[in-house]
Coordinates of C-alpha atoms in Angstrom, one line a residue:
M1 CA 99.7 225.1 75.4
T2 CA 102.6 225.0 73.3
R3 CA 103.5 228.2 72.7
L4 CA 107.3 227.9 70.8
F5 CA 106.9 227.0 67.0
N6 CA 107.3 228.0 63.7
D7 CA 105.2 225.8 61.0
P8 CA 103.3 223.3 62.9
A9 CA 103.4 220.9 60.2
A10 CA 107.2 221.0 60.7
F11 CA 107.4 220.9 64.8
A12 CA 108.8 217.5 64.8
D13 CA 111.5 217.6 62.5
E14 CA 112.7 220.9 63.8
A15 CA 112.5 219.6 67.8
L16 CA 114.8 216.4 66.3
E17 CA 117.0 218.8 64.7
G18 CA 117.1 220.7 67.5
F19 CA 117.9 217.4 70.2
T20 CA 120.4 215.8 67.8
A21 CA 122.8 219.3 67.9
A22 CA 121.9 219.4 71.9
H23 CA 123.7 216.3 71.9
R24 CA 125.8 215.0 69.9
R25 CA 127.8 213.0 72.8
W26 CA 125.3 210.9 72.9
V27 CA 123.5 210.5 69.2
R28 CA 123.7 211.1 65.5
P29 CA 120.9 212.4 63.3
V30 CA 120.2 209.4 60.0
T31 CA 117.1 209.8 57.9
G32 CA 113.6 209.3 60.0
G33 CA 115.4 209.3 64.0
V34 CA 118.7 209.4 65.6
V35 CA 121.3 206.5 66.3
R36 CA 124.5 205.9 69.2
A37 CA 127.2 208.3 68.1
T38 CA 129.3 205.9 69.7
A39 CA 130.3 202.0 68.3
T40 CA 128.6 199.3 68.7
P41 CA 130.6 196.0 68.9
A42 CA 130.4 193.6 66.2
G43 CA 127.5 191.2 66.3
Q44 CA 125.6 192.8 69.1
V45 CA 121.6 192.8 69.0
A46 CA 120.3 196.3 67.8
V47 CA 117.9 197.7 70.2
V48 CA 115.7 200.2 67.9
I49 CA 112.7 201.9 69.7
G50 CA 110.6 204.3 68.2
G51 CA 107.4 206.3 68.5
G52 CA 105.5 209.4 67.9
S53 CA 106.9 212.8 68.7
G54 CA 105.4 214.6 71.8
H55 CA 106.5 211.7 74.6
Y56 CA 110.2 213.2 75.2
P57 CA 112.7 212.2 76.7
A58 CA 111.2 209.3 74.9
F59 CA 112.0 208.1 72.0
S60 CA 115.3 210.1 71.5
G61 CA 116.8 210.8 74.6
L62 CA 117.1 207.2 75.1
V63 CA 118.9 206.7 72.6
G64 CA 122.7 205.9 74.2
R65 CA 125.4 203.2 75.7
G66 CA 123.1 200.6 77.9
L67 CA 119.8 201.4 76.3
A68 CA 118.5 201.8 72.5
H69 CA 121.1 201.2 69.7
G70 CA 119.0 203.9 67.8
A71 CA 115.0 205.2 67.5
A72 CA 112.6 206.0 65.1
V73 CA 110.4 209.2 65.2
G74 CA 107.0 210.1 63.5
N75 CA 105.1 213.1 63.8
V76 CA 103.4 214.3 66.7
F77 CA 102.1 211.5 68.1
A78 CA 102.3 209.8 65.1
S79 CA 104.1 206.5 64.7
P80 CA 106.9 206.4 62.2
S81 CA 106.2 205.5 58.5
A82 CA 107.9 201.7 58.3
R83 CA 110.7 203.4 55.4
Q84 CA 111.7 205.5 58.6
I85 CA 111.9 202.5 60.7
H86 CA 114.1 200.8 58.5
S87 CA 116.4 203.6 57.7
V88 CA 116.7 203.9 61.6
A89 CA 117.7 200.0 61.7
T90 CA 119.8 199.7 59.0
A91 CA 122.0 202.0 60.8
A92 CA 122.0 200.4 63.8
H93 CA 122.3 197.1 62.5
A94 CA 126.1 195.7 64.1
G95 CA 125.5 192.3 62.4
G96 CA 123.7 190.4 65.4
G97 CA 120.4 191.6 63.9
V98 CA 117.4 194.1 65.3
L99 CA 114.6 193.9 68.1
L100 CA 112.1 196.5 67.0
M101 CA 110.5 198.0 70.5
Y102 CA 107.3 200.0 70.2
G103 CA 104.3 200.9 72.3
N104 CA 101.3 198.7 71.5
Y105 CA 99.6 201.0 69.3
A106 CA 97.8 200.1 65.7
G107 CA 100.1 202.4 64.1
D108 CA 103.3 201.2 65.3
V109 CA 102.5 197.9 64.9
L110 CA 101.7 198.4 61.4
H111 CA 104.6 200.4 60.4
F112 CA 106.9 198.4 62.6
G113 CA 105.7 195.0 61.7
Q114 CA 106.5 196.6 57.9
A115 CA 110.0 197.4 58.9
A116 CA 110.6 194.1 60.1
E117 CA 109.5 192.5 56.6
R118 CA 111.8 195.0 55.3
L119 CA 114.5 194.2 57.2
A120 CA 114.3 190.6 57.1
A121 CA 114.2 190.8 52.9
D122 CA 117.6 192.3 53.4
G123 CA 119.2 189.6 54.8
V124 CA 118.6 191.5 58.6
E125 CA 117.5 189.1 61.2
T126 CA 114.9 191.1 63.0
R127 CA 112.3 190.5 65.7
T128 CA 109.5 192.7 67.0
F129 CA 108.0 193.4 70.3
A130 CA 105.0 195.5 71.6
V131 CA 105.0 197.1 75.0
A132 CA 101.4 196.6 76.6
D133 CA 101.7 197.5 80.3
D134 CA 98.7 199.8 80.2
I135 CA 95.8 197.8 82.4
S136 CA 93.2 200.8 81.9
S137 CA 93.2 200.2 78.2
A138 CA 92.1 196.2 78.5
A139 CA 90.8 193.6 81.0
P140 CA 93.2 191.0 82.0
E141 CA 92.4 188.2 79.8
E142 CA 92.9 190.7 77.2
S143 CA 96.3 192.0 77.9
A144 CA 97.3 191.6 74.4
K145 CA 95.3 194.7 73.5
R146 CA 97.0 196.6 76.3
R147 CA 98.6 199.9 74.7
G148 CA 102.4 201.2 76.2
I149 CA 102.6 204.0 78.3
A150 CA 105.8 204.7 80.8
G151 CA 106.1 200.8 81.1
D152 CA 108.2 201.2 78.0
L153 CA 111.5 202.0 79.8
P154 CA 112.0 199.2 82.1
V155 CA 111.5 196.7 79.1
F156 CA 113.7 198.8 76.4
K157 CA 115.8 198.6 79.3
A158 CA 116.0 195.3 80.2
A159 CA 116.2 193.9 76.4
A160 CA 119.0 196.8 75.8
A161 CA 120.7 195.8 78.9
A162 CA 121.0 192.3 77.4
A163 CA 122.0 193.0 74.1
E164 CA 125.0 194.6 75.6
Q165 CA 126.2 191.1 77.4
G166 CA 126.0 190.2 74.1
L167 CA 123.4 187.8 74.2
P168 CA 121.9 186.2 71.3
L169 CA 118.5 187.6 69.2
E170 CA 116.4 185.0 70.5
E171 CA 117.3 185.7 74.4
V172 CA 117.1 189.3 73.9
L173 CA 113.5 188.9 72.8
R174 CA 113.2 186.4 75.9
V175 CA 114.2 188.9 78.4
A176 CA 112.1 191.9 76.8
E177 CA 108.9 189.2 77.0
R178 CA 109.4 188.6 80.6
A179 CA 110.1 192.2 81.3
G180 CA 107.0 192.9 79.6
A181 CA 104.6 190.2 81.0
R182 CA 106.1 191.7 84.8
T183 CA 105.0 195.5 84.1
R184 CA 101.9 196.8 85.1
S185 CA 100.7 200.5 84.4
F186 CA 98.6 202.9 85.7
G187 CA 98.0 207.2 84.9
I188 CA 95.3 210.0 86.0
A189 CA 95.6 213.5 84.5
F190 CA 93.5 216.4 85.7
S191 CA 93.5 218.6 82.0
G192 CA 94.8 217.4 78.3
C193 CA 97.2 218.2 75.8
T194 CA 97.3 221.1 73.6
L195 CA 99.1 219.8 70.0
P196 CA 101.6 222.8 68.5
G197 CA 99.4 225.1 66.5
A198 CA 96.2 223.8 68.6
D199 CA 93.8 226.7 69.8
H200 CA 92.1 224.2 72.4
P201 CA 93.0 220.7 74.2
L202 CA 92.5 217.4 72.7
F203 CA 90.1 216.6 76.0
T204 CA 89.0 218.7 78.9
V205 CA 88.0 217.6 82.6
P206 CA 85.9 219.6 84.3
E207 CA 87.1 221.6 87.2
A208 CA 87.8 220.1 90.3
R209 CA 88.0 216.1 88.8
M210 CA 90.3 214.3 87.4
A211 CA 90.4 211.8 84.6
V212 CA 91.5 208.0 85.4
G213 CA 93.3 205.8 83.3
L214 CA 94.7 208.3 80.3
G215 CA 96.4 207.3 77.6
I216 CA 99.4 209.6 76.0
H217 CA 98.4 210.6 73.1
G218 CA 95.5 212.7 74.8
E219 CA 93.0 210.0 74.2
P220 CA 90.4 211.0 77.5
G221 CA 90.7 208.7 80.3
I222 CA 87.9 205.9 81.3
G223 CA 86.3 207.5 84.2
E224 CA 86.3 210.9 86.2
E225 CA 86.7 211.1 90.0
A226 CA 87.2 213.7 92.6
L227 CA 90.5 216.2 92.4
P228 CA 92.3 214.1 94.5
T229 CA 95.2 215.0 97.5
A230 CA 98.6 213.6 96.9
D231 CA 97.7 211.7 98.7
E232 CA 94.6 210.0 97.7
A233 CA 96.1 209.9 94.3
A234 CA 98.9 208.0 95.2
R235 CA 96.6 205.4 97.0
L236 CA 94.7 204.7 93.6
L237 CA 97.4 204.6 91.9
V238 CA 99.3 201.9 94.1
E239 CA 95.9 199.4 95.2
T240 CA 94.7 199.9 91.5
L241 CA 98.3 198.2 90.3
L242 CA 98.2 195.7 93.6
K243 CA 95.2 194.6 92.9
E244 CA 96.8 192.6 89.4
L245 CA 99.9 191.0 89.7
P246 CA 102.0 188.9 87.3
E247 CA 100.8 185.1 87.1
D248 CA 103.4 184.1 88.8
V249 CA 103.0 186.4 91.0
A250 CA 100.7 185.2 94.3
D251 CA 101.4 188.1 96.7
P252 CA 103.6 191.5 96.9
T253 CA 104.9 190.6 100.2
G254 CA 108.5 189.8 99.9
Q255 CA 109.1 190.9 96.2
R256 CA 111.1 193.1 94.2
A257 CA 109.6 196.2 92.5
A258 CA 111.3 199.0 89.5
V259 CA 108.8 201.7 90.7
I260 CA 108.1 204.8 88.5
L261 CA 106.4 207.7 89.1
N262 CA 105.7 210.0 85.9
G263 CA 105.2 212.8 85.1
L264 CA 103.0 213.5 82.0
G265 CA 103.8 217.0 81.1
S266 CA 103.4 219.5 83.2
V267 CA 103.2 217.9 86.6
K268 CA 106.2 220.1 88.6
Y269 CA 109.2 217.6 90.2
E270 CA 107.8 218.4 93.5
E271 CA 104.4 217.8 93.2
L272 CA 105.5 214.8 91.8
F273 CA 108.0 214.0 94.9
V274 CA 105.0 214.6 97.3
V275 CA 103.0 211.7 95.9
Y276 CA 106.0 209.3 95.6
R277 CA 106.8 210.0 99.5
K278 CA 103.1 208.2 100.0
V279 CA 103.8 205.7 97.4
A280 CA 107.0 204.4 98.8
A281 CA 105.3 204.2 102.0
L282 CA 102.0 202.2 100.5
L283 CA 104.2 200.0 99.0
G284 CA 106.4 199.4 101.6
D285 CA 103.5 199.1 104.0
A286 CA 102.3 195.7 101.1
G287 CA 105.9 194.3 101.7
V288 CA 107.4 195.6 97.9
E289 CA 110.8 196.4 97.8
I290 CA 112.0 199.0 95.7
V291 CA 114.4 198.5 94.0
D292 CA 116.1 201.7 92.2
P293 CA 113.4 204.1 91.9
E294 CA 112.7 206.5 89.0
V295 CA 110.7 209.5 89.7
G296 CA 110.8 212.7 86.9
E297 CA 109.2 212.8 83.0
L298 CA 110.1 209.8 81.6
V299 CA 107.1 209.6 78.8
T300 CA 105.3 213.4 78.4
S301 CA 102.1 213.9 76.4
F302 CA 103.1 217.3 75.7
D303 CA 101.5 219.8 78.2
M304 CA 99.6 217.1 79.8
A305 CA 98.8 217.8 83.7
G306 CA 99.1 213.9 84.8
I307 CA 101.1 211.3 86.5
S308 CA 100.9 207.2 85.9
L309 CA 102.9 204.8 87.6
S310 CA 104.3 201.9 86.4
L311 CA 105.5 198.4 88.6
T312 CA 107.9 196.3 87.1
W313 CA 107.9 192.9 89.1
L314 CA 111.7 191.9 89.3
D315 CA 113.2 188.5 89.9
D316 CA 117.0 188.0 90.0
R317 CA 117.7 188.5 86.1
L318 CA 115.5 191.2 85.7
E319 CA 117.2 193.6 88.9
E320 CA 120.4 192.6 87.2
L321 CA 119.4 193.8 84.2
W322 CA 117.4 197.2 85.8
R323 CA 120.2 198.2 87.6
A324 CA 123.2 198.0 84.6
P325 CA 124.6 200.8 83.6
A326 CA 122.9 203.1 81.0
D327 CA 124.1 206.4 79.6
T328 CA 121.6 208.7 76.7
P329 CA 120.9 212.4 76.9
A330 CA 117.8 211.6 79.3
Y331 CA 118.6 208.6 81.7
R332 CA 121.5 208.1 83.1
K333 CA 122.6 205.3 85.3
G334 CA 126.0 203.8 87.2
A335 CA 129.1 204.5 85.2
L336 CA 130.0 203.5 81.8
D337 CA 134.1 202.8 80.8
A338 CA 135.1 206.1 77.8
A339 CA 132.9 204.9 75.0
E340 CA 134.4 204.6 71.4
P341 CA 133.2 207.6 68.5
D342 CA 131.4 205.2 66.2
P343 CA 133.6 206.1 62.2
D344 CA 130.8 207.0 60.6
R345 CA 129.4 209.7 63.2
A346 CA 130.2 212.4 60.7
S347 CA 127.9 211.4 58.3
V348 CA 124.7 209.4 57.8
T349 CA 125.5 205.9 57.0
A350 CA 125.4 205.5 53.7
A351 CA 123.0 202.4 53.9
A352 CA 120.2 204.2 55.3
Q353 CA 120.4 207.2 53.9
D354 CA 119.6 204.6 50.0
T355 CA 116.7 203.1 52.4
A356 CA 115.3 206.9 52.9
V357 CA 114.8 208.5 49.5
P358 CA 115.6 207.9 45.6
A359 CA 119.8 208.4 45.2
A360 CA 118.6 210.6 42.3
P361 CA 115.1 212.4 41.0
V362 CA 114.6 209.2 38.5
V363 CA 111.3 207.8 37.3
P364 CA 111.0 204.3 35.5
A365 CA 109.9 204.9 32.3
A366 CA 106.2 205.3 31.1
S367 CA 104.2 205.2 27.9
D368 CA 102.6 208.7 26.3
A369 CA 99.3 207.2 27.5
S370 CA 100.7 205.9 31.3
R371 CA 101.5 209.7 31.3
G372 CA 98.4 211.1 30.3
A373 CA 96.5 209.1 33.2
A374 CA 99.2 210.3 35.3
D375 CA 97.1 214.0 34.7
T376 CA 94.6 212.6 36.2
V377 CA 95.8 211.0 39.0
L378 CA 97.6 214.4 40.1
A379 CA 94.0 216.1 39.8
A380 CA 92.6 213.5 42.1
L381 CA 95.4 213.6 44.4
D382 CA 95.1 217.5 45.1
A383 CA 91.1 216.7 45.2
V384 CA 91.7 214.7 47.9
A385 CA 94.3 217.4 49.7
R386 CA 91.8 220.0 49.6
V387 CA 88.5 217.9 50.7
V388 CA 90.6 216.5 53.5
D389 CA 91.9 220.4 54.4
A390 CA 88.9 221.9 54.2
H391 CA 87.7 219.2 56.6
A392 CA 90.2 218.8 59.1
D393 CA 88.7 220.3 62.3
E394 CA 85.7 217.9 61.4
L395 CA 88.0 214.7 61.3
G396 CA 89.3 216.0 64.2
R397 CA 86.3 216.6 66.5
I398 CA 85.4 213.5 65.6
D399 CA 88.2 211.5 66.1
A400 CA 87.9 213.2 69.9
V401 CA 84.5 211.7 70.8
A402 CA 86.3 208.8 71.4
G403 CA 90.0 209.0 70.4
D404 CA 92.9 211.2 70.4
G405 CA 91.4 214.1 68.1
D406 CA 94.8 213.9 65.5
H407 CA 92.9 212.3 62.7
G408 CA 92.3 215.7 60.9
I409 CA 95.9 216.5 61.6
G410 CA 97.3 213.9 60.6
M411 CA 95.4 212.7 57.2
R412 CA 96.3 216.9 56.3
R413 CA 99.9 215.5 56.5
G414 CA 99.7 212.1 54.9
S415 CA 97.6 214.0 51.6
T416 CA 99.5 217.3 51.2
A417 CA 102.9 214.9 51.1
A418 CA 101.2 212.6 48.8
H419 CA 99.5 215.5 46.3
R420 CA 103.7 216.9 46.7
A421 CA 105.3 214.3 45.8
A422 CA 103.0 213.5 42.6
A423 CA 103.2 216.7 41.5
D424 CA 107.1 216.2 41.3
A425 CA 107.1 212.9 40.1
H426 CA 104.6 214.0 37.3
G427 CA 107.0 216.7 36.5
L428 CA 109.8 214.6 35.9
G429 CA 107.4 212.8 33.4
A430 CA 106.1 209.3 35.6
G431 CA 103.3 207.4 34.3
A432 CA 100.3 207.2 36.8
G433 CA 101.3 204.0 38.7
T434 CA 104.5 205.4 39.8
V435 CA 103.0 209.2 40.2
L436 CA 100.5 206.8 42.8
T437 CA 103.3 204.8 44.6
R438 CA 105.6 207.8 45.5
A439 CA 102.6 209.4 46.8
A440 CA 101.8 206.6 48.6
D441 CA 105.6 206.5 49.9
A442 CA 105.0 210.5 50.8
W443 CA 101.7 209.9 52.7
A444 CA 102.9 207.3 54.8
D445 CA 106.6 208.7 55.8
K446 CA 104.6 212.4 56.5
A447 CA 101.0 210.6 58.4
G448 CA 102.6 207.9 60.1
G449 CA 99.8 206.3 62.3
T450 CA 97.9 204.2 61.6
S451 CA 96.1 206.2 58.9
G452 CA 99.8 206.7 57.2
A453 CA 100.1 202.9 56.8
L454 CA 96.4 202.3 55.8
W455 CA 96.6 205.1 52.8
G456 CA 100.2 204.2 51.8
T457 CA 98.8 200.6 51.1
I458 CA 95.7 202.0 49.3
L459 CA 97.6 204.3 47.5
R460 CA 100.1 201.9 46.4
S461 CA 97.9 198.7 45.5
L462 CA 96.2 200.8 43.1
G463 CA 99.4 202.2 41.5
T464 CA 100.5 198.7 40.8
A465 CA 97.5 197.9 39.5
L466 CA 97.1 201.3 36.6
G467 CA 101.4 200.6 35.9
D468 CA 103.0 203.0 33.8
R469 CA 102.4 201.1 30.1
D470 CA 98.8 201.3 29.9
A471 CA 96.3 203.8 29.8
P472 CA 94.1 201.9 32.9
D473 CA 90.4 201.4 31.8
A474 CA 87.8 201.3 34.6
A475 CA 88.3 197.6 35.2
R476 CA 91.8 198.2 36.1
V477 CA 90.4 200.2 38.6
A478 CA 88.5 198.3 40.4
D479 CA 90.9 195.8 40.3
G480 CA 93.4 198.4 42.0
V481 CA 90.6 199.2 44.4
A482 CA 89.4 195.9 45.4
E483 CA 93.1 194.6 46.2
A484 CA 93.7 198.0 48.4
S485 CA 90.8 196.7 50.3
V486 CA 91.8 193.3 50.7
A487 CA 96.1 194.8 51.5
V488 CA 94.0 196.6 54.5
R489 CA 92.0 194.1 56.0
R490 CA 95.0 191.8 55.8
L491 CA 97.1 195.0 57.0
G492 CA 95.4 195.8 59.7
G493 CA 93.1 193.2 60.5
A494 CA 89.9 194.7 60.4
E495 CA 86.9 193.2 59.5
V496 CA 83.1 194.8 58.3
G497 CA 81.5 195.9 61.6
D498 CA 84.8 197.0 63.5
K499 CA 84.0 200.7 63.1
T500 CA 87.0 201.6 60.6
M501 CA 87.5 203.0 57.8
V502 CA 87.4 198.7 56.3
D503 CA 83.5 199.6 56.8
V504 CA 83.3 201.6 53.4
L505 CA 86.1 201.0 51.7
V506 CA 84.6 197.1 51.5
P507 CA 81.5 198.3 50.0
F508 CA 82.9 201.0 47.9
A509 CA 85.6 198.4 46.7
D510 CA 82.6 196.2 45.8
A511 CA 80.4 198.4 44.4
L512 CA 82.8 199.8 41.9
A513 CA 83.1 196.4 40.7
A514 CA 79.8 195.8 40.2
A515 CA 79.5 198.6 38.4
T516 CA 82.2 198.6 36.2
A517 CA 80.8 194.9 35.9
E518 CA 77.8 196.0 34.3
G519 CA 80.1 198.1 31.6
L520 CA 79.2 201.3 33.2
P521 CA 82.0 204.2 32.2
L522 CA 84.6 204.8 35.5
T523 CA 83.0 208.2 36.4
D524 CA 79.3 206.8 36.3
A525 CA 80.9 203.5 37.9
W526 CA 82.8 205.7 40.4
D527 CA 79.3 208.0 41.0
R528 CA 77.6 205.0 42.4
A529 CA 80.2 203.2 44.3
A530 CA 81.1 207.1 46.3
T531 CA 77.2 207.4 47.2
T532 CA 77.8 203.5 48.9
A533 CA 80.3 205.3 50.7
T534 CA 78.8 207.7 51.8
A535 CA 75.8 205.6 53.1
A536 CA 78.1 203.4 55.1
A537 CA 80.3 205.7 56.3
A538 CA 77.0 207.7 57.9
G539 CA 76.0 203.7 59.4
T540 CA 79.5 203.7 61.5
A541 CA 77.3 206.0 63.8
D542 CA 75.9 202.7 65.1
L543 CA 78.4 200.1 65.3
L544 CA 81.0 200.1 68.7
P545 CA 84.5 200.3 67.9
R546 CA 86.2 197.3 68.4
R547 CA 89.2 198.2 67.5
G548 CA 92.5 200.9 67.3
R549 CA 92.1 204.0 70.2
A550 CA 89.0 204.5 70.7
R551 CA 88.1 200.7 71.8
P552 CA 88.6 201.6 75.4
H553 CA 85.7 204.4 75.2
A554 CA 83.3 202.4 72.7
E555 CA 79.9 203.4 74.4
K556 CA 81.4 207.2 74.2
S557 CA 81.1 206.5 70.2
L558 CA 77.7 205.6 70.0
G559 CA 75.9 207.9 67.3
T560 CA 79.2 209.3 65.6
P561 CA 80.7 208.3 62.8
D562 CA 84.2 206.8 62.5
A563 CA 86.9 209.6 61.6
G564 CA 88.4 207.2 59.2
A565 CA 85.3 206.0 57.5
H566 CA 84.0 209.4 56.9
S567 CA 87.3 210.6 55.6
L568 CA 86.9 208.2 53.2
A569 CA 83.6 209.2 51.8
L570 CA 85.4 212.1 51.6
I571 CA 87.5 211.3 49.8
T572 CA 85.7 209.0 47.6
R573 CA 83.1 212.2 46.2
A574 CA 86.3 214.4 45.8
V575 CA 88.2 212.0 43.1
H576 CA 84.9 212.1 41.4
G577 CA 84.5 215.6 40.7
A578 CA 88.1 215.2 39.7
L579 CA 87.5 212.3 37.3
L580 CA 84.1 214.5 35.7
D581 CA 87.0 217.4 35.0
H582 CA 89.4 215.1 33.6
H583 CA 87.0 212.8 31.6

């Protein structure tokens, strides 16, 4: 378990602060993550990677010449927010465009996609690529749905080495696509991981058993088997990966492969070497030539006891890129010429800083009526934070049935930050719309992940609808909720029946719109809609998930409601209480 921490909510920020203090030769801090401390040649494509904390040396440890130009770092097991990614990418950009790279998780897809849109709006040519190497997370015919695990490294490195060669953005992207298409990973675990401040792991494995096909966010495996010997574990990993070759590799004989045997947190290096000796022998027996193997901790999951094997099937071009030198805090290969320091090393790039926080605590002008409505908005956000805090453990337990168990933690971080930001804006005289949009940004930043992106979208939709000029009436609130429903579905791609928060948000929005159209006052209309939301949340227990981290464990979730749907229902009822108190 994680023993050394202060405030668990501050763990990721404090870890990043310590990391940058220890590695100033390679990185410098910017808002949202780190960028190279050395100068990037003008016109070179900037490869910006990122994801949640808890996976070191991914992602910050891979920033340096020959690898990433920057890394956006989210909270524990949560995607960085779009604003954080935008900040890091802006600081890393050297005029040649930006390639954003990340593991294929819903929260990362949402936030990196939003960041790409913002960068494009700034005039920065941007592309995105999601690594999807874990063969246990989806069938070959659905490979685009696979999650990214330790195969991140060879794909990141291929793209970054291509960028170092001065290739244009589209060619760097094609290299990433080629490396991704030829990378496969598979993992096993013997115990789950425990997050800072938690008193139990996210999943457990019975004595003398192992979980097969695990994720790196504490998700349980897709099955269990008897605890193997080291040689048996090696055989399982190798034989599983050799069963699924890239489309253009008919037979492993005579093929070359970059090989990564990755430790997930608490398997010792000596154990990894014992396993690797058999991995190397088995691949040799299959006729595979191993190129520059890596054995060690490269993508971890806190203290998880587990290992994964990754194979990247090389052609001449990919081998050249895999062998290319790199110099980062956690990954070094070959030799590079002396680096020039970044002239901006002593201070955070002004542009990046400007994108992350307002330069001064200034709020737009608001009418007295809107400032009055902001009182109710603040009370509602306080009620949201309190109900989430009271049910955080329950939400985590529900989420852990088929997911990674961090929904309660993420919702607590997001709702607390949203209320704090709203209170600050309210204290400066902001109107209802600004209070909500400031809360939206704070929720997205601090929660990260899928829920952070979606709740940021919900609050921003409401804030836009309410505005700062008039006292919002019931119809305007209903319009804001309806727009939130549309925006969440557009952003996340989920629809009713997928077992997500959408299964509650859509009927809640529809019920609220119908009630206000009947002329009911907001408190009565919201009460009716909240009752609908509660019933809809309970109904998700009968659904199988078709999206998100729970999808590979769909059958396990039957009989349990979706955590995001349940938390939304709790929030709608809590907000109704705040509306009654401020009626």
